Amino acid sequence: METLALFNNCLALIIVFNVNCTIPKRYFNIWVMREYGVEDSWTKQLVVGPLKGIQKPVGFVKNEELIILRDDEDQTIALYNIGSQEIKNFQHSGLPNSFRSRHARLYVESLVSLNGGRA
């Protein structure tokens, strides 16, 4: 499973690896493209894990925290701090209790037209 994200203002590819054991654990390899469009500029930035109870990564917040979906019934959103290696539940006072991660969408600012160039 792969996810594209923005890390330190560079295009990043997060690759998920499963570790088969009695308690499923996952590793995330984070690769960064240092020079956009140059294939040889991909660099393995870091490895996260092993983490248990995690379904998949979604993206980054402030380059220090990885947004992840927990592997629970509601796929709750959590934040993984790269420096401290701690996972905490995502809390936001503006979200209703009925909010589920399937309602979430990533937003990336862009000048690309959603209409494919048609007005």
mmCIF file of N, CA and C in Angstrom:
data_model
loop_
_atom_site.group_PDB
_atom_site.id
_atom_site.type_symbol
_atom_site.label_atom_id
_atom_site.label_comp_id
_atom_site.label_asym_id
_atom_site.label_seq_id
_atom_site.Cartn_x
_atom_site.Cartn_y
_atom_site.Cartn_z
ATOM 1 N N MET A 1 0.850 -1.161 0.000
ATOM 2 C CA MET A 1 0.000 0.000 0.000
ATOM 3 C C MET A 1 0.904 1.235 0.000
ATOM 4 N N GLU A 2 0.597 2.191 -0.860
ATOM 5 C CA GLU A 2 1.386 3.414 -0.970
ATOM 6 C C GLU A 2 0.498 4.639 -0.811
ATOM 7 N N THR A 3 1.097 5.715 -0.298
ATOM 8 C CA THR A 3 0.408 6.994 -0.142
ATOM 9 C C THR A 3 1.361 8.100 -0.564
ATOM 10 N N LEU A 4 0.881 9.034 -1.392
ATOM 11 C CA LEU A 4 1.663 10.222 -1.730
ATOM 12 C C LEU A 4 1.346 11.313 -0.727
ATOM 13 N N ALA A 5 2.365 12.076 -0.336
ATOM 14 C CA ALA A 5 2.181 13.137 0.649
ATOM 15 C C ALA A 5 3.221 14.224 0.402
ATOM 16 N N LEU A 6 3.141 15.283 1.177
ATOM 17 C CA LEU A 6 4.117 16.364 1.141
ATOM 18 C C LEU A 6 4.890 16.326 2.445
ATOM 19 N N PHE A 7 6.226 16.226 2.376
ATOM 20 C CA PHE A 7 7.080 16.157 3.560
ATOM 21 C C PHE A 7 8.244 17.111 3.362
ATOM 22 N N ASN A 8 8.397 18.083 4.257
ATOM 23 C CA ASN A 8 9.443 19.112 4.134
ATOM 24 C C ASN A 8 9.413 19.779 2.761
ATOM 25 N N ASN A 9 8.218 20.094 2.292
ATOM 26 C CA ASN A 9 7.987 20.743 0.997
ATOM 27 C C ASN A 9 8.489 19.926 -0.191
ATOM 28 N N CYS A 10 8.602 18.620 -0.026
ATOM 29 C CA CYS A 10 9.001 17.726 -1.113
ATOM 30 C C CYS A 10 7.950 16.637 -1.279
ATOM 31 N N LEU A 11 7.837 16.139 -2.499
ATOM 32 C CA LEU A 11 6.954 15.012 -2.758
ATOM 33 C C LEU A 11 7.476 13.797 -2.002
ATOM 34 N N ALA A 12 6.588 13.119 -1.281
ATOM 35 C CA ALA A 12 6.990 11.948 -0.496
ATOM 36 C C ALA A 12 6.102 10.768 -0.847
ATOM 37 N N LEU A 13 6.681 9.595 -0.803
ATOM 38 C CA LEU A 13 5.958 8.348 -1.012
ATOM 39 C C LEU A 13 6.084 7.535 0.268
ATOM 40 N N ILE A 14 4.935 7.188 0.858
ATOM 41 C CA ILE A 14 4.916 6.380 2.072
ATOM 42 C C ILE A 14 4.521 4.964 1.666
ATOM 43 N N ILE A 15 5.410 4.019 1.913
ATOM 44 C CA ILE A 15 5.169 2.625 1.555
ATOM 45 C C ILE A 15 4.940 1.834 2.836
ATOM 46 N N VAL A 16 3.845 1.079 2.879
ATOM 47 C CA VAL A 16 3.471 0.317 4.066
ATOM 48 C C VAL A 16 3.904 -1.137 3.899
ATOM 49 N N PHE A 17 4.563 -1.662 4.936
ATOM 50 C CA PHE A 17 4.961 -3.067 4.974
ATOM 51 C C PHE A 17 4.313 -3.724 6.175
ATOM 52 N N ASN A 18 3.750 -4.906 5.977
ATOM 53 C CA ASN A 18 3.159 -5.677 7.073
ATOM 54 C C ASN A 18 4.179 -6.660 7.618
ATOM 55 N N VAL A 19 4.149 -6.840 8.935
ATOM 56 C CA VAL A 19 4.964 -7.854 9.584
ATOM 57 C C VAL A 19 4.010 -8.926 10.079
ATOM 58 N N ASN A 20 4.160 -10.139 9.572
ATOM 59 C CA ASN A 20 3.259 -11.230 9.957
ATOM 60 C C ASN A 20 3.711 -11.861 11.268
ATOM 61 N N CYS A 21 2.872 -11.723 12.268
ATOM 62 C CA CYS A 21 3.099 -12.348 13.567
ATOM 63 C C CYS A 21 1.741 -12.431 14.263
ATOM 64 N N THR A 22 1.714 -12.863 15.503
ATOM 65 C CA THR A 22 0.422 -13.001 16.187
ATOM 66 C C THR A 22 -0.309 -11.673 16.315
ATOM 67 N N ILE A 23 0.422 -10.590 16.536
ATOM 68 C CA ILE A 23 -0.184 -9.255 16.571
ATOM 69 C C ILE A 23 0.324 -8.512 15.341
ATOM 70 N N PRO A 24 -0.561 -8.235 14.357
ATOM 71 C CA PRO A 24 -0.107 -7.565 13.130
ATOM 72 C C PRO A 24 0.530 -6.206 13.423
ATOM 73 N N LYS A 25 1.690 -5.987 12.811
ATOM 74 C CA LYS A 25 2.397 -4.716 12.959
ATOM 75 C C LYS A 25 2.749 -4.201 11.575
ATOM 76 N N ARG A 26 2.905 -2.893 11.479
ATOM 77 C CA ARG A 26 3.219 -2.286 10.187
ATOM 78 C C ARG A 26 4.408 -1.347 10.309
ATOM 79 N N TYR A 27 5.187 -1.319 9.231
ATOM 80 C CA TYR A 27 6.278 -0.367 9.065
ATOM 81 C C TYR A 27 5.898 0.579 7.937
ATOM 82 N N PHE A 28 6.347 1.825 8.014
ATOM 83 C CA PHE A 28 6.173 2.784 6.927
ATOM 84 C C PHE A 28 7.561 3.245 6.502
ATOM 85 N N ASN A 29 7.913 3.019 5.243
ATOM 86 C CA ASN A 29 9.130 3.597 4.674
ATOM 87 C C ASN A 29 8.737 4.891 3.991
ATOM 88 N N ILE A 30 9.435 5.964 4.307
ATOM 89 C CA ILE A 30 9.109 7.270 3.736
ATOM 90 C C ILE A 30 10.246 7.689 2.812
ATOM 91 N N TRP A 31 9.917 7.776 1.519
ATOM 92 C CA TRP A 31 10.859 8.177 0.477
ATOM 93 C C TRP A 31 10.518 9.595 0.033
ATOM 94 N N VAL A 32 11.539 10.413 -0.194
ATOM 95 C CA VAL A 32 11.338 11.812 -0.570
ATOM 96 C C VAL A 32 12.047 12.084 -1.891
ATOM 97 N N MET A 33 11.351 12.794 -2.798
ATOM 98 C CA MET A 33 11.950 13.218 -4.064
ATOM 99 C C MET A 33 12.577 14.595 -3.824
ATOM 100 N N ARG A 34 13.904 14.654 -3.761
ATOM 101 C CA ARG A 34 14.620 15.896 -3.445
ATOM 102 C C ARG A 34 14.541 16.929 -4.569
ATOM 103 N N GLU A 35 14.533 16.456 -5.809
ATOM 104 C CA GLU A 35 14.455 17.359 -6.958
ATOM 105 C C GLU A 35 13.301 16.889 -7.830
ATOM 106 N N TYR A 36 12.250 17.702 -7.890
ATOM 107 C CA TYR A 36 11.025 17.301 -8.568
ATOM 108 C C TYR A 36 11.300 16.915 -10.016
ATOM 109 N N GLY A 37 10.815 15.746 -10.400
ATOM 110 C CA GLY A 37 10.949 15.265 -11.768
ATOM 111 C C GLY A 37 12.232 14.497 -12.041
ATOM 112 N N VAL A 38 13.157 14.455 -11.085
ATOM 113 C CA VAL A 38 14.419 13.735 -11.266
ATOM 114 C C VAL A 38 14.316 12.402 -10.532
ATOM 115 N N GLU A 39 14.199 11.331 -11.297
ATOM 116 C CA GLU A 39 13.965 10.002 -10.724
ATOM 117 C C GLU A 39 15.057 9.577 -9.745
ATOM 118 N N ASP A 40 16.311 9.933 -10.035
ATOM 119 C CA ASP A 40 17.426 9.534 -9.169
ATOM 120 C C ASP A 40 17.490 10.318 -7.862
ATOM 121 N N SER A 41 16.614 11.305 -7.685
ATOM 122 C CA SER A 41 16.667 12.108 -6.456
ATOM 123 C C SER A 41 15.826 11.523 -5.319
ATOM 124 N N TRP A 42 15.166 10.367 -5.542
ATOM 125 C CA TRP A 42 14.408 9.722 -4.469
ATOM 126 C C TRP A 42 15.376 9.238 -3.392
ATOM 127 N N THR A 43 15.094 9.615 -2.145
ATOM 128 C CA THR A 43 15.931 9.251 -1.005
ATOM 129 C C THR A 43 15.056 8.683 0.100
ATOM 130 N N LYS A 44 15.502 7.582 0.681
ATOM 131 C CA LYS A 44 14.771 7.023 1.823
ATOM 132 C C LYS A 44 15.026 7.934 3.022
ATOM 133 N N GLN A 45 13.978 8.625 3.464
ATOM 134 C CA GLN A 45 14.105 9.621 4.524
ATOM 135 C C GLN A 45 14.076 8.984 5.910
ATOM 136 N N LEU A 46 13.108 8.104 6.139
ATOM 137 C CA LEU A 46 13.015 7.464 7.446
ATOM 138 C C LEU A 46 12.129 6.239 7.403
ATOM 139 N N VAL A 47 12.228 5.436 8.465
ATOM 140 C CA VAL A 47 11.400 4.246 8.640
ATOM 141 C C VAL A 47 10.629 4.424 9.934
ATOM 142 N N VAL A 48 9.324 4.233 9.871
ATOM 143 C CA VAL A 48 8.458 4.343 11.044
ATOM 144 C C VAL A 48 7.974 2.942 11.394
ATOM 145 N N GLY A 49 8.070 2.578 12.656
ATOM 146 C CA GLY A 49 7.520 1.305 13.097
ATOM 147 C C GLY A 49 8.538 0.426 13.767
ATOM 148 N N PRO A 50 8.093 -0.747 14.173
ATOM 149 C CA PRO A 50 6.778 -1.338 13.900
ATOM 150 C C PRO A 50 5.684 -0.724 14.771
ATOM 151 N N LEU A 51 4.502 -0.551 14.173
ATOM 152 C CA LEU A 51 3.336 -0.020 14.876
ATOM 153 C C LEU A 51 2.219 -1.046 14.790
ATOM 154 N N LYS A 52 1.526 -1.260 15.882
ATOM 155 C CA LYS A 52 0.387 -2.182 15.857
ATOM 156 C C LYS A 52 -0.904 -1.384 15.945
ATOM 157 N N GLY A 53 -1.966 -1.955 15.385
ATOM 158 C CA GLY A 53 -3.272 -1.312 15.424
ATOM 159 C C GLY A 53 -3.427 -0.156 14.459
ATOM 160 N N ILE A 54 -2.583 -0.115 13.429
ATOM 161 C CA ILE A 54 -2.619 0.972 12.448
ATOM 162 C C ILE A 54 -3.018 0.399 11.098
ATOM 163 N N GLN A 55 -3.966 1.071 10.417
ATOM 164 C CA GLN A 55 -4.385 0.605 9.101
ATOM 165 C C GLN A 55 -3.512 1.192 8.002
ATOM 166 N N LYS A 56 -3.443 2.552 7.942
ATOM 167 C CA LYS A 56 -2.652 3.167 6.879
ATOM 168 C C LYS A 56 -2.321 4.611 7.219
ATOM 169 N N PRO A 57 -1.257 5.147 6.595
ATOM 170 C CA PRO A 57 -0.927 6.563 6.743
ATOM 171 C C PRO A 57 -1.770 7.389 5.780
ATOM 172 N N VAL A 58 -2.000 8.641 6.136
ATOM 173 C CA VAL A 58 -2.791 9.532 5.289
ATOM 174 C C VAL A 58 -1.942 10.686 4.769
ATOM 175 N N GLY A 59 -1.118 11.278 5.606
ATOM 176 C CA GLY A 59 -0.293 12.414 5.215
ATOM 177 C C GLY A 59 0.430 12.978 6.422
ATOM 178 N N PHE A 60 1.036 14.149 6.245
ATOM 179 C CA PHE A 60 1.813 14.773 7.310
ATOM 180 C C PHE A 60 1.176 16.068 7.785
ATOM 181 N N VAL A 61 1.452 16.398 9.052
ATOM 182 C CA VAL A 61 1.086 17.686 9.631
ATOM 183 C C VAL A 61 2.377 18.308 10.136
ATOM 184 N N LYS A 62 2.718 19.480 9.650
ATOM 185 C CA LYS A 62 3.903 20.216 10.105
ATOM 186 C C LYS A 62 5.192 19.397 10.033
ATOM 187 N N ASN A 63 5.275 18.427 9.169
ATOM 188 C CA ASN A 63 6.469 17.608 8.938
ATOM 189 C C ASN A 63 6.935 16.829 10.156
ATOM 190 N N GLU A 64 6.243 16.942 11.265
ATOM 191 C CA GLU A 64 6.651 16.229 12.475
ATOM 192 C C GLU A 64 5.666 15.133 12.854
ATOM 193 N N GLU A 65 4.448 15.239 12.350
ATOM 194 C CA GLU A 65 3.425 14.272 12.707
ATOM 195 C C GLU A 65 2.830 13.638 11.457
ATOM 196 N N LEU A 66 2.653 12.341 11.534
ATOM 197 C CA LEU A 66 2.063 11.567 10.452
ATOM 198 C C LEU A 66 0.612 11.284 10.815
ATOM 199 N N ILE A 67 -0.306 11.652 9.937
ATOM 200 C CA ILE A 67 -1.724 11.355 10.150
ATOM 201 C C ILE A 67 -1.931 9.892 9.770
ATOM 202 N N ILE A 68 -2.506 9.116 10.690
ATOM 203 C CA ILE A 68 -2.714 7.693 10.440
ATOM 204 C C ILE A 68 -4.145 7.301 10.784
ATOM 205 N N LEU A 69 -4.616 6.244 10.135
ATOM 206 C CA LEU A 69 -5.914 5.669 10.475
ATOM 207 C C LEU A 69 -5.671 4.442 11.333
ATOM 208 N N ARG A 70 -6.375 4.386 12.448
ATOM 209 C CA ARG A 70 -6.260 3.218 13.328
ATOM 210 C C ARG A 70 -7.026 2.047 12.709
ATOM 211 N N ASP A 71 -6.623 0.857 13.066
ATOM 212 C CA ASP A 71 -7.255 -0.358 12.553
ATOM 213 C C ASP A 71 -8.360 -0.799 13.509
ATOM 214 N N ASP A 72 -9.322 0.111 13.740
ATOM 215 C CA ASP A 72 -10.457 -0.212 14.599
ATOM 216 C C ASP A 72 -11.741 -0.096 13.785
ATOM 217 N N GLU A 73 -12.855 -0.369 14.398
ATOM 218 C CA GLU A 73 -14.140 -0.390 13.692
ATOM 219 C C GLU A 73 -14.448 0.935 13.005
ATOM 220 N N ASP A 74 -14.127 2.042 13.663
ATOM 221 C CA ASP A 74 -14.438 3.366 13.119
ATOM 222 C C ASP A 74 -13.298 3.975 12.321
ATOM 223 N N GLN A 75 -12.174 3.285 12.220
ATOM 224 C CA GLN A 75 -10.985 3.824 11.561
ATOM 225 C C GLN A 75 -10.702 5.233 12.084
ATOM 226 N N THR A 76 -10.555 5.352 13.392
ATOM 227 C CA THR A 76 -10.319 6.657 13.999
ATOM 228 C C THR A 76 -8.994 7.236 13.530
ATOM 229 N N ILE A 77 -8.940 8.555 13.527
ATOM 230 C CA ILE A 77 -7.751 9.269 13.082
ATOM 231 C C ILE A 77 -6.825 9.471 14.277
ATOM 232 N N ALA A 78 -5.537 9.255 14.055
ATOM 233 C CA ALA A 78 -4.540 9.464 15.100
ATOM 234 C C ALA A 78 -3.342 10.190 14.498
ATOM 235 N N LEU A 79 -2.493 10.721 15.357
ATOM 236 C CA LEU A 79 -1.274 11.401 14.939
ATOM 237 C C LEU A 79 -0.072 10.663 15.515
ATOM 238 N N TYR A 80 0.898 10.372 14.658
ATOM 239 C CA TYR A 80 2.141 9.738 15.098
ATOM 240 C C TYR A 80 3.231 10.789 15.056
ATOM 241 N N ASN A 81 3.846 11.086 16.214
ATOM 242 C CA ASN A 81 4.927 12.062 16.287
ATOM 243 C C ASN A 81 6.240 11.366 15.936
ATOM 244 N N ILE A 82 6.888 11.816 14.875
ATOM 245 C CA ILE A 82 8.106 11.178 14.389
ATOM 246 C C ILE A 82 9.234 11.284 15.412
ATOM 247 N N GLY A 83 9.360 12.428 16.076
ATOM 248 C CA GLY A 83 10.438 12.626 17.047
ATOM 249 C C GLY A 83 10.269 11.803 18.305
ATOM 250 N N SER A 84 9.088 11.883 18.911
ATOM 251 C CA SER A 84 8.846 11.181 20.177
ATOM 252 C C SER A 84 8.375 9.740 19.979
ATOM 253 N N GLN A 85 7.967 9.394 18.763
ATOM 254 C CA GLN A 85 7.443 8.075 18.410
ATOM 255 C C GLN A 85 6.189 7.726 19.210
ATOM 256 N N GLU A 86 5.404 8.740 19.552
ATOM 257 C CA GLU A 86 4.159 8.541 20.292
ATOM 258 C C GLU A 86 2.962 8.684 19.364
ATOM 259 N N ILE A 87 1.914 7.913 19.661
ATOM 260 C CA ILE A 87 0.661 7.996 18.923
ATOM 261 C C ILE A 87 -0.388 8.586 19.849
ATOM 262 N N LYS A 88 -1.117 9.584 19.336
ATOM 263 C CA LYS A 88 -2.212 10.150 20.125
ATOM 264 C C LYS A 88 -3.438 10.280 19.234
ATOM 265 N N ASN A 89 -4.603 10.139 19.833
ATOM 266 C CA ASN A 89 -5.844 10.300 19.082
ATOM 267 C C ASN A 89 -5.987 11.734 18.634
ATOM 268 N N PHE A 90 -6.515 11.914 17.437
ATOM 269 C CA PHE A 90 -6.760 13.248 16.904
ATOM 270 C C PHE A 90 -8.025 13.799 17.537
ATOM 271 N N GLN A 91 -7.912 14.946 18.164
ATOM 272 C CA GLN A 91 -9.055 15.597 18.801
ATOM 273 C C GLN A 91 -9.250 16.972 18.177
ATOM 274 N N HIS A 92 -10.481 17.284 17.834
ATOM 275 C CA HIS A 92 -10.799 18.606 17.305
ATOM 276 C C HIS A 92 -12.167 18.987 17.819
ATOM 277 N N SER A 93 -12.243 20.126 18.474
ATOM 278 C CA SER A 93 -13.502 20.534 19.105
ATOM 279 C C SER A 93 -14.607 20.821 18.096
ATOM 280 N N GLY A 94 -14.263 21.075 16.841
ATOM 281 C CA GLY A 94 -15.274 21.401 15.844
ATOM 282 C C GLY A 94 -15.913 20.200 15.171
ATOM 283 N N LEU A 95 -15.429 18.997 15.464
ATOM 284 C CA LEU A 95 -15.967 17.803 14.817
ATOM 285 C C LEU A 95 -17.084 17.195 15.651
ATOM 286 N N PRO A 96 -18.193 16.818 15.006
ATOM 287 C CA PRO A 96 -19.272 16.159 15.756
ATOM 288 C C PRO A 96 -18.858 14.751 16.183
ATOM 289 N N ASN A 97 -19.509 14.225 17.209
ATOM 290 C CA ASN A 97 -19.204 12.875 17.690
ATOM 291 C C ASN A 97 -19.452 11.819 16.623
ATOM 292 N N SER A 98 -20.339 12.110 15.673
ATOM 293 C CA SER A 98 -20.665 11.142 14.624
ATOM 294 C C SER A 98 -19.631 11.122 13.498
ATOM 295 N N PHE A 99 -18.605 12.000 13.565
ATOM 296 C CA PHE A 99 -17.588 12.068 12.514
ATOM 297 C C PHE A 99 -16.788 10.774 12.460
ATOM 298 N N ARG A 100 -16.584 10.266 11.268
ATOM 299 C CA ARG A 100 -15.759 9.082 11.042
ATOM 300 C C ARG A 100 -14.711 9.426 9.980
ATOM 301 N N SER A 101 -13.626 8.711 9.992
ATOM 302 C CA SER A 101 -12.524 9.032 9.086
ATOM 303 C C SER A 101 -12.934 8.944 7.621
ATOM 304 N N ARG A 102 -13.940 8.149 7.310
ATOM 305 C CA ARG A 102 -14.361 8.049 5.899
ATOM 306 C C ARG A 102 -14.928 9.369 5.389
ATOM 307 N N HIS A 103 -15.246 10.310 6.293
ATOM 308 C CA HIS A 103 -15.727 11.627 5.895
ATOM 309 C C HIS A 103 -14.579 12.591 5.598
ATOM 310 N N ALA A 104 -13.369 12.218 5.968
ATOM 311 C CA ALA A 104 -12.215 13.112 5.838
ATOM 312 C C ALA A 104 -11.659 13.096 4.419
ATOM 313 N N ARG A 105 -11.161 14.231 3.989
ATOM 314 C CA ARG A 105 -10.505 14.373 2.691
ATOM 315 C C ARG A 105 -9.276 15.240 2.876
ATOM 316 N N LEU A 106 -8.225 14.948 2.120
ATOM 317 C CA LEU A 106 -7.038 15.783 2.148
ATOM 318 C C LEU A 106 -7.244 16.977 1.234
ATOM 319 N N TYR A 107 -6.707 18.118 1.634
ATOM 320 C CA TYR A 107 -6.784 19.330 0.839
ATOM 321 C C TYR A 107 -5.365 19.774 0.529
ATOM 322 N N VAL A 108 -5.077 19.960 -0.742
ATOM 323 C CA VAL A 108 -3.785 20.464 -1.165
ATOM 324 C C VAL A 108 -4.035 21.679 -2.041
ATOM 325 N N GLU A 109 -3.458 22.805 -1.637
ATOM 326 C CA GLU A 109 -3.618 24.034 -2.399
ATOM 327 C C GLU A 109 -2.949 23.870 -3.761
ATOM 328 N N SER A 110 -3.642 24.300 -4.829
ATOM 329 C CA SER A 110 -3.117 24.112 -6.172
ATOM 330 C C SER A 110 -3.729 25.136 -7.117
ATOM 331 N N LEU A 111 -3.017 25.417 -8.186
ATOM 332 C CA LEU A 111 -3.541 26.292 -9.233
ATOM 333 C C LEU A 111 -4.086 25.486 -10.405
ATOM 334 N N VAL A 112 -4.087 24.174 -10.286
ATOM 335 C CA VAL A 112 -4.596 23.298 -11.334
ATOM 336 C C VAL A 112 -6.120 23.319 -11.297
ATOM 337 N N SER A 113 -6.735 23.512 -12.451
ATOM 338 C CA SER A 113 -8.185 23.561 -12.548
ATOM 339 C C SER A 113 -8.791 22.183 -12.345
ATOM 340 N N LEU A 114 -9.828 22.102 -11.530
ATOM 341 C CA LEU A 114 -10.540 20.841 -11.343
ATOM 342 C C LEU A 114 -11.366 20.484 -12.569
ATOM 343 N N ASN A 115 -11.600 21.463 -13.447
ATOM 344 C CA ASN A 115 -12.366 21.239 -14.667
ATOM 345 C C ASN A 115 -11.482 20.793 -15.830
ATOM 346 N N GLY A 116 -10.226 20.526 -15.590
ATOM 347 C CA GLY A 116 -9.327 20.083 -16.650
ATOM 348 C C GLY A 116 -9.064 21.159 -17.684
ATOM 349 N N GLY A 117 -9.067 22.416 -17.277
ATOM 350 C CA GLY A 117 -8.783 23.515 -18.183
ATOM 351 C C GLY A 117 -10.017 24.118 -18.817
ATOM 352 N N ARG A 118 -11.192 23.508 -18.595
ATOM 353 C CA ARG A 118 -12.427 24.053 -19.159
ATOM 354 C C ARG A 118 -13.027 25.039 -18.170
ATOM 355 N N ALA A 119 -13.510 26.118 -18.654
ATOM 356 C CA ALA A 119 -14.106 27.142 -17.780
ATOM 357 C C ALA A 119 -15.534 26.811 -17.438
#
